[in-house]
Amino acid sequence: MSRKRTVAILYNHVGEDEYEQLRQVESSELQFKPEYELESIATVADEIAAMVKALRKERFHCYAVNIEDNFKTLLSVLQKRRPDVIFNLIEFFNDNSWQESMVAGLFEILRVPYTGAPPLGLALCQRKGLTKQVLQANGIRTPRFKLMTRDHIPRRHGLHYPLIVKPAREDASTGVENASVVFEREQLEQRIKHVLDQYQQPVLVEEFIDGRELNVAILGNDPPQALPISEIDFSELPKGMHPIVSYQAKWDPLHEAFHRTYPVCPAELPKRIEKRANNIAVKAYKIMGCRDYARVDMRLSKDGEHLYVLEVNPNPDLTEGVAFMESSEAAGLTFGQTLRNIVEFALQRAPQG
């Protein structure tokens, strides 16, 4: 009988878990009726514990380590407690999201197999402007855009309003708010200045595509498979909130947008659109150097004719029952089976001998 493989789930969380604190808020204190009970929202500890439990049920030895921005802790796991595979959930280091790819580089140097995208794929996808240039060069449609490094934008910038303004080197909707959608020059300049001041990085200004938002989850490598498409339903957003997946809609349970945007999976789409979306997503996944699993976000224009890739997200959130996992479950895979598949993809890359 072959021995059980050891999986170390590595993540990086520093300080108190704000979701733990949010659980103490009474729903009656909010200015709206929440869709989700605040006390039921999973903390980081809850999500990691669920993954450990699921992988143990899949017959792996599994443990989790929070490296807490400590390089010695990270190195100790890789050298003194060297596992068969790292389940890589590290999204930043030294409070710097740019160093996410450098951590993966350390895994490469020490020849420890790990899940998800390699360093180049992580770094490339984090640079939104470069991502869009690579996609365009390979015939994949993306909204027209400009990269800004100062708050003065030429009057003839060549883009058509409305526009959406984002930090160019963040992920997980960081810096995307309701005010990110702008309709005239004064709003545009103010928002560019805000992002430059707040995030100290280039600003992505792109044409806002008014249409349906689709998330295509991809699993595997040889070949990668598109899972059932998920659509974000914005129909219950209050008046004045733009139909976007803002940071608040994604991560802030005290904000109404969090409770008024709903994933619908599988999305109801014409078969021809579904096929095109899947083909585009798989092509983008390969071009951008993703591996094992990823999610490609796109918009379908109002006329139902054009698909625009917004972002390619390597190593997306794996919370049970939501986002990527919702698509996986719609494909007939359990939470544990999906995690097992991802681990086995990584084990195939283990050094021989």
Short mmCIF file of C-alpha atoms in Angstrom, two decimals:
data_model
loop_
_atom_site.label_atom_id
_atom_site.label_comp_id
_atom_site.label_asym_id
_atom_site.label_seq_id
_atom_site.Cartn_x
_atom_site.Cartn_y
_atom_site.Cartn_z
CA MET A 1 0.00 0.00 0.00
CA SER A 2 1.39 3.40 -0.95
CA ARG A 3 2.01 5.81 1.90
CA LYS A 4 -0.20 8.78 2.57
CA ARG A 5 1.14 11.99 1.08
CA THR A 6 1.62 15.02 3.35
CA VAL A 7 0.00 18.31 2.36
CA ALA A 8 0.97 21.55 4.09
CA ILE A 9 -1.55 24.34 3.58
CA LEU A 10 0.43 27.58 3.78
CA TYR A 11 -1.35 30.89 4.24
CA ASN A 12 -0.40 34.33 5.53
CA HIS A 13 -2.66 36.15 7.93
CA VAL A 14 -1.38 38.86 10.23
CA GLY A 15 -3.27 40.30 13.21
CA GLU A 16 -6.88 39.81 14.20
CA ASP A 17 -9.43 38.40 11.79
CA GLU A 18 -11.83 41.23 11.03
CA TYR A 19 -14.59 38.73 10.23
CA GLU A 20 -14.34 37.45 13.79
CA GLN A 21 -15.06 40.99 14.94
CA LEU A 22 -17.87 41.47 12.41
CA ARG A 23 -19.68 38.48 13.86
CA GLN A 24 -20.26 40.56 16.98
CA VAL A 25 -22.27 43.15 15.04
CA GLU A 26 -26.03 42.83 15.40
CA SER A 27 -27.95 42.70 12.13
CA SER A 28 -30.40 45.22 13.60
CA GLU A 29 -27.59 47.80 13.67
CA LEU A 30 -27.40 47.85 9.86
CA GLN A 31 -29.35 50.33 7.75
CA PHE A 32 -30.68 47.53 5.52
CA LYS A 33 -31.93 43.98 5.86
CA PRO A 34 -28.97 41.63 5.33
CA GLU A 35 -29.33 38.61 3.07
CA TYR A 36 -26.73 36.64 5.02
CA GLU A 37 -26.48 36.26 8.79
CA LEU A 38 -23.32 38.00 9.98
CA GLU A 39 -22.52 35.28 12.50
CA SER A 40 -22.47 32.67 9.72
CA ILE A 41 -19.75 34.37 7.66
CA ALA A 42 -16.62 32.23 7.58
CA THR A 43 -13.38 33.50 9.10
CA VAL A 44 -9.95 32.68 7.71
CA ALA A 45 -9.59 30.03 10.44
CA ASP A 46 -12.93 28.48 9.44
CA GLU A 47 -11.93 28.30 5.77
CA ILE A 48 -8.52 26.76 6.48
CA ALA A 49 -10.01 24.24 8.93
CA ALA A 50 -12.56 23.18 6.30
CA MET A 51 -9.77 22.55 3.79
CA VAL A 52 -7.70 20.54 6.28
CA LYS A 53 -10.72 18.42 7.18
CA ALA A 54 -11.64 17.81 3.53
CA LEU A 55 -8.10 16.79 2.53
CA ARG A 56 -7.85 14.42 5.49
CA LYS A 57 -11.08 12.78 4.34
CA GLU A 58 -9.39 12.39 0.96
CA ARG A 59 -6.69 10.36 2.75
CA PHE A 60 -3.90 12.90 2.89
CA HIS A 61 -1.90 13.79 5.95
CA CYS A 62 -2.70 17.49 6.13
CA TYR A 63 -1.80 20.38 8.37
CA ALA A 64 -1.96 24.17 8.02
CA VAL A 65 0.61 26.83 8.89
CA ASN A 66 0.02 30.56 9.12
CA ILE A 67 3.43 32.01 8.32
CA GLU A 68 2.39 35.45 9.68
CA ASP A 69 4.80 37.34 7.42
CA ASN A 70 7.72 35.51 9.05
CA PHE A 71 10.40 34.25 6.67
CA LYS A 72 11.90 31.91 9.30
CA THR A 73 8.52 30.21 9.74
CA LEU A 74 8.16 29.83 5.99
CA LEU A 75 11.67 28.39 5.61
CA SER A 76 11.15 26.03 8.55
CA VAL A 77 8.11 24.45 6.88
CA LEU A 78 10.03 23.97 3.65
CA GLN A 79 13.18 22.53 5.21
CA LYS A 80 12.55 21.05 8.67
CA ARG A 81 8.98 19.82 8.11
CA ARG A 82 9.22 19.38 4.36
CA PRO A 83 5.85 18.10 3.08
CA ASP A 84 5.18 16.20 -0.13
CA VAL A 85 3.28 19.16 -1.49
CA ILE A 86 2.45 22.76 -0.53
CA PHE A 87 -1.11 23.94 -0.95
CA ASN A 88 -0.19 27.53 -1.70
CA LEU A 89 -2.67 30.07 -0.32
CA ILE A 90 -0.10 32.85 0.21
CA GLU A 91 -1.27 36.03 -1.52
CA PHE A 92 1.23 38.52 -0.10
CA PHE A 93 4.42 38.74 1.95
CA ASN A 94 5.83 41.63 3.97
CA ASP A 95 2.39 43.23 3.53
CA ASN A 96 3.14 43.43 -0.19
CA SER A 97 1.00 41.64 -2.76
CA TRP A 98 3.81 41.93 -5.32
CA GLN A 99 5.84 39.44 -3.26
CA GLU A 100 3.23 36.70 -3.78
CA SER A 101 5.15 35.52 -6.84
CA MET A 102 8.45 35.62 -4.93
CA VAL A 103 7.15 33.12 -2.38
CA ALA A 104 6.28 30.76 -5.24
CA GLY A 105 9.83 31.35 -6.51
CA LEU A 106 11.19 30.11 -3.19
CA PHE A 107 9.17 26.90 -3.57
CA GLU A 108 10.76 26.49 -7.00
CA ILE A 109 14.29 27.03 -5.69
CA LEU A 110 13.81 24.46 -2.92
CA ARG A 111 12.11 22.06 -5.35
CA VAL A 112 8.98 21.61 -3.26
CA PRO A 113 5.91 20.93 -5.44
CA TYR A 114 3.12 23.40 -4.83
CA THR A 115 -0.38 24.06 -6.07
CA GLY A 116 -1.40 26.77 -8.48
CA ALA A 117 0.37 29.17 -10.80
CA PRO A 118 4.16 29.51 -11.08
CA PRO A 119 5.96 32.79 -10.33
CA LEU A 120 5.71 34.22 -13.85
CA GLY A 121 1.98 33.53 -14.11
CA LEU A 122 1.32 35.13 -10.72
CA ALA A 123 3.41 38.21 -11.51
CA LEU A 124 2.01 38.64 -15.01
CA CYS A 125 -1.64 38.41 -13.98
CA GLN A 126 -1.09 40.91 -11.18
CA ARG A 127 -0.02 43.57 -13.69
CA LYS A 128 -3.41 44.37 -15.19
CA GLY A 129 -2.13 46.55 -18.01
CA LEU A 130 0.41 43.98 -19.14
CA THR A 131 -2.23 41.25 -18.89
CA LYS A 132 -4.50 43.19 -21.23
CA GLN A 133 -1.66 43.78 -23.70
CA VAL A 134 -0.86 40.05 -23.77
CA LEU A 135 -4.52 39.16 -24.23
CA GLN A 136 -4.95 41.65 -27.06
CA ALA A 137 -1.79 40.40 -28.78
CA ASN A 138 -3.33 36.93 -28.78
CA GLY A 139 -6.66 37.98 -30.22
CA ILE A 140 -8.65 38.05 -26.97
CA ARG A 141 -10.99 41.01 -26.62
CA THR A 142 -10.60 43.19 -23.54
CA PRO A 143 -12.02 46.67 -22.81
CA ARG A 144 -10.03 49.56 -24.33
CA PHE A 145 -7.78 51.10 -21.70
CA LYS A 146 -4.98 53.44 -20.68
CA LEU A 147 -2.39 53.14 -17.94
CA MET A 148 -1.84 56.32 -15.94
CA THR A 149 1.14 57.19 -13.75
CA ARG A 150 0.07 60.77 -12.97
CA ASP A 151 -3.27 62.44 -12.38
CA HIS A 152 -3.26 64.53 -15.54
CA ILE A 153 -4.98 62.80 -18.42
CA PRO A 154 -5.08 64.29 -21.93
CA ARG A 155 -8.43 65.73 -22.97
CA ARG A 156 -8.36 63.54 -26.04
CA HIS A 157 -7.63 60.25 -24.32
CA GLY A 158 -9.49 58.14 -26.87
CA LEU A 159 -11.72 56.30 -24.41
CA HIS A 160 -15.51 56.45 -24.27
CA TYR A 161 -17.43 57.11 -21.04
CA PRO A 162 -18.44 55.56 -18.74
CA LEU A 163 -15.01 54.45 -17.57
CA ILE A 164 -13.86 52.39 -14.60
CA VAL A 165 -10.71 53.28 -12.66
CA LYS A 166 -8.68 50.63 -10.79
CA PRO A 167 -5.26 50.15 -9.21
CA ALA A 168 -3.19 48.40 -11.88
CA ARG A 169 -1.36 45.98 -9.57
CA GLU A 170 -3.90 44.74 -7.05
CA ASP A 171 -6.29 41.80 -7.08
CA ALA A 172 -9.44 40.62 -5.28
CA SER A 173 -11.23 43.88 -6.23
CA THR A 174 -8.93 45.95 -4.02
CA GLY A 175 -9.47 49.62 -4.86
CA VAL A 176 -12.67 48.98 -6.82
CA GLU A 177 -15.57 50.94 -5.31
CA ASN A 178 -18.84 52.43 -6.49
CA ALA A 179 -16.98 55.69 -7.16
CA SER A 180 -14.63 53.82 -9.52
CA VAL A 181 -17.19 54.16 -12.33
CA VAL A 182 -16.96 57.68 -13.76
CA PHE A 183 -19.00 59.53 -16.35
CA GLU A 184 -17.10 62.77 -16.98
CA ARG A 185 -13.65 64.30 -16.85
CA GLU A 186 -13.75 65.82 -13.35
CA GLN A 187 -14.78 62.48 -11.81
CA LEU A 188 -12.08 60.74 -13.81
CA GLU A 189 -9.31 63.04 -12.63
CA GLN A 190 -10.45 62.82 -9.01
CA ARG A 191 -10.52 59.05 -9.10
CA ILE A 192 -7.13 58.73 -10.74
CA LYS A 193 -5.66 61.02 -8.07
CA HIS A 194 -7.35 58.96 -5.34
CA VAL A 195 -5.88 55.68 -6.60
CA LEU A 196 -2.41 57.18 -7.08
CA ASP A 197 -2.44 58.62 -3.55
CA GLN A 198 -3.98 55.57 -1.89
CA TYR A 199 -2.14 52.74 -3.63
CA GLN A 200 1.10 54.32 -4.91
CA GLN A 201 1.03 52.47 -8.23
CA PRO A 202 -0.10 52.94 -11.83
CA VAL A 203 -3.79 53.36 -12.51
CA LEU A 204 -5.80 51.35 -15.03
CA VAL A 205 -8.53 53.35 -16.78
CA GLU A 206 -10.73 51.23 -19.04
CA GLU A 207 -14.05 51.52 -20.80
CA PHE A 208 -16.87 50.21 -18.65
CA ILE A 209 -18.73 47.39 -20.39
CA ASP A 210 -22.39 47.57 -19.45
CA GLY A 211 -23.58 43.98 -19.65
CA ARG A 212 -23.62 40.61 -17.92
CA GLU A 213 -20.67 39.64 -15.69
CA LEU A 214 -19.51 36.05 -16.10
CA ASN A 215 -16.93 34.08 -14.10
CA VAL A 216 -15.43 31.05 -15.84
CA ALA A 217 -13.63 28.66 -13.49
CA ILE A 218 -10.91 26.50 -15.04
CA LEU A 219 -9.58 23.27 -13.50
CA GLY A 220 -6.62 21.20 -14.65
CA ASN A 221 -3.72 21.33 -17.06
CA ASP A 222 -3.69 18.56 -19.62
CA PRO A 223 -6.06 19.72 -20.88
CA PRO A 224 -7.61 22.45 -18.68
CA GLN A 225 -11.39 22.17 -18.36
CA ALA A 226 -13.91 24.99 -18.10
CA LEU A 227 -16.44 24.39 -15.29
CA PRO A 228 -20.07 25.58 -15.38
CA ILE A 229 -20.15 29.36 -15.79
CA SER A 230 -21.28 31.55 -12.91
CA GLU A 231 -23.02 34.90 -13.45
CA ILE A 232 -23.18 37.78 -10.99
CA ASP A 233 -26.77 38.97 -10.59
CA PHE A 234 -26.87 42.73 -9.95
CA SER A 235 -30.65 43.11 -10.27
CA GLU A 236 -31.24 43.79 -6.55
CA LEU A 237 -28.60 46.47 -6.11
CA PRO A 238 -30.12 49.69 -4.76
CA LYS A 239 -30.44 52.69 -7.04
CA GLY A 240 -27.14 54.52 -7.31
CA MET A 241 -24.96 51.40 -6.99
CA HIS A 242 -23.23 50.44 -10.21
CA PRO A 243 -23.37 46.81 -11.41
CA ILE A 244 -19.80 45.93 -10.52
CA VAL A 245 -18.10 43.47 -8.19
CA SER A 246 -16.64 46.09 -5.89
CA TYR A 247 -14.42 45.37 -2.91
CA GLN A 248 -17.45 46.00 -0.71
CA ALA A 249 -19.62 43.57 -2.69
CA LYS A 250 -16.96 40.91 -2.39
CA TRP A 251 -15.59 41.29 1.11
CA ASP A 252 -17.56 43.69 3.34
CA PRO A 253 -20.55 42.07 5.14
CA LEU A 254 -21.49 45.46 6.62
CA HIS A 255 -22.07 46.95 3.16
CA GLU A 256 -25.36 46.53 1.34
CA ALA A 257 -23.64 45.57 -1.92
CA PHE A 258 -22.35 42.41 -0.20
CA HIS A 259 -25.94 41.30 0.38
CA ARG A 260 -27.38 42.40 -2.98
CA THR A 261 -25.05 40.70 -5.49
CA TYR A 262 -25.73 37.04 -6.12
CA PRO A 263 -23.87 34.36 -8.07
CA VAL A 264 -26.05 32.25 -10.36
CA CYS A 265 -24.45 28.96 -11.33
CA PRO A 266 -24.81 27.61 -13.88
CA ALA A 267 -25.57 30.82 -15.74
CA GLU A 268 -28.43 30.75 -18.24
CA LEU A 269 -26.68 31.46 -21.53
CA PRO A 270 -27.24 30.54 -25.16
CA LYS A 271 -25.14 27.49 -26.00
CA ARG A 272 -23.09 29.42 -28.56
CA ILE A 273 -22.19 32.10 -25.99
CA GLU A 274 -21.37 29.48 -23.36
CA LYS A 275 -19.06 27.68 -25.78
CA ARG A 276 -17.32 30.91 -26.82
CA ALA A 277 -16.88 32.01 -23.21
CA ASN A 278 -15.36 28.65 -22.26
CA ASN A 279 -13.00 28.66 -25.24
CA ILE A 280 -11.86 32.21 -24.52
CA ALA A 281 -11.34 31.43 -20.83
CA VAL A 282 -9.24 28.33 -21.54
CA LYS A 283 -7.17 30.25 -24.08
CA ALA A 284 -6.58 33.09 -21.59
CA TYR A 285 -5.67 30.56 -18.87
CA LYS A 286 -2.98 29.04 -21.07
CA ILE A 287 -1.63 32.33 -22.41
CA MET A 288 -1.27 33.90 -18.98
CA GLY A 289 0.61 30.96 -17.51
CA CYS A 290 -2.07 29.74 -15.10
CA ARG A 291 -1.85 26.24 -13.69
CA ASP A 292 -4.07 23.76 -11.80
CA TYR A 293 -6.97 26.17 -11.27
CA ALA A 294 -7.96 29.76 -12.04
CA ARG A 295 -10.94 31.99 -12.78
CA VAL A 296 -11.42 34.23 -15.80
CA ASP A 297 -13.78 37.19 -15.34
CA MET A 298 -15.49 38.61 -18.39
CA ARG A 299 -18.41 40.75 -19.53
CA LEU A 300 -20.96 39.94 -22.20
CA SER A 301 -22.04 43.11 -23.99
CA LYS A 302 -25.70 44.14 -23.75
CA ASP A 303 -26.35 43.09 -27.34
CA GLY A 304 -25.12 39.60 -26.45
CA GLU A 305 -22.50 39.61 -29.20
CA HIS A 306 -19.12 40.45 -27.63
CA LEU A 307 -17.22 38.90 -24.73
CA TYR A 308 -14.58 41.03 -23.01
CA VAL A 309 -12.04 39.51 -20.61
CA LEU A 310 -11.68 41.76 -17.56
CA GLU A 311 -9.17 39.80 -15.50
CA VAL A 312 -7.41 36.46 -15.25
CA ASN A 313 -7.20 35.28 -11.64
CA PRO A 314 -4.69 32.54 -10.79
CA ASN A 315 -5.12 30.78 -7.44
CA PRO A 316 -8.64 32.16 -6.78
CA ASP A 317 -10.52 31.84 -3.49
CA LEU A 318 -11.45 28.24 -2.61
CA THR A 319 -14.04 28.83 0.11
CA GLU A 320 -16.46 25.91 0.21
CA GLY A 321 -19.75 26.51 -1.62
CA VAL A 322 -18.93 29.88 -3.18
CA ALA A 323 -17.16 31.34 -6.23
CA PHE A 324 -14.78 28.77 -7.76
CA MET A 325 -16.13 25.95 -5.60
CA GLU A 326 -19.71 26.69 -6.63
CA SER A 327 -18.75 26.05 -10.25
CA SER A 328 -16.86 22.92 -9.28
CA GLU A 329 -19.83 21.57 -7.38
CA ALA A 330 -22.08 22.35 -10.35
CA ALA A 331 -19.73 20.13 -12.38
CA GLY A 332 -20.41 17.25 -9.97
CA LEU A 333 -17.26 17.49 -7.84
CA THR A 334 -17.37 17.71 -4.07
CA PHE A 335 -15.28 20.20 -2.14
CA GLY A 336 -12.87 17.44 -1.14
CA GLN A 337 -12.62 15.99 -4.66
CA THR A 338 -11.74 19.40 -6.07
CA LEU A 339 -9.01 19.93 -3.49
CA ARG A 340 -7.71 16.41 -4.12
CA ASN A 341 -7.49 17.10 -7.85
CA ILE A 342 -5.54 20.31 -7.27
CA VAL A 343 -3.11 18.53 -4.93
CA GLU A 344 -2.62 15.69 -7.41
CA PHE A 345 -1.87 18.14 -10.22
CA ALA A 346 0.95 19.52 -8.05
CA LEU A 347 2.22 16.06 -7.08
CA GLN A 348 2.69 15.25 -10.76
CA ARG A 349 5.41 17.92 -10.76
CA ALA A 350 7.32 16.41 -7.81
CA PRO A 351 11.06 15.88 -8.49
CA GLN A 352 11.90 12.30 -9.36
CA GLY A 353 14.59 10.42 -7.50
#
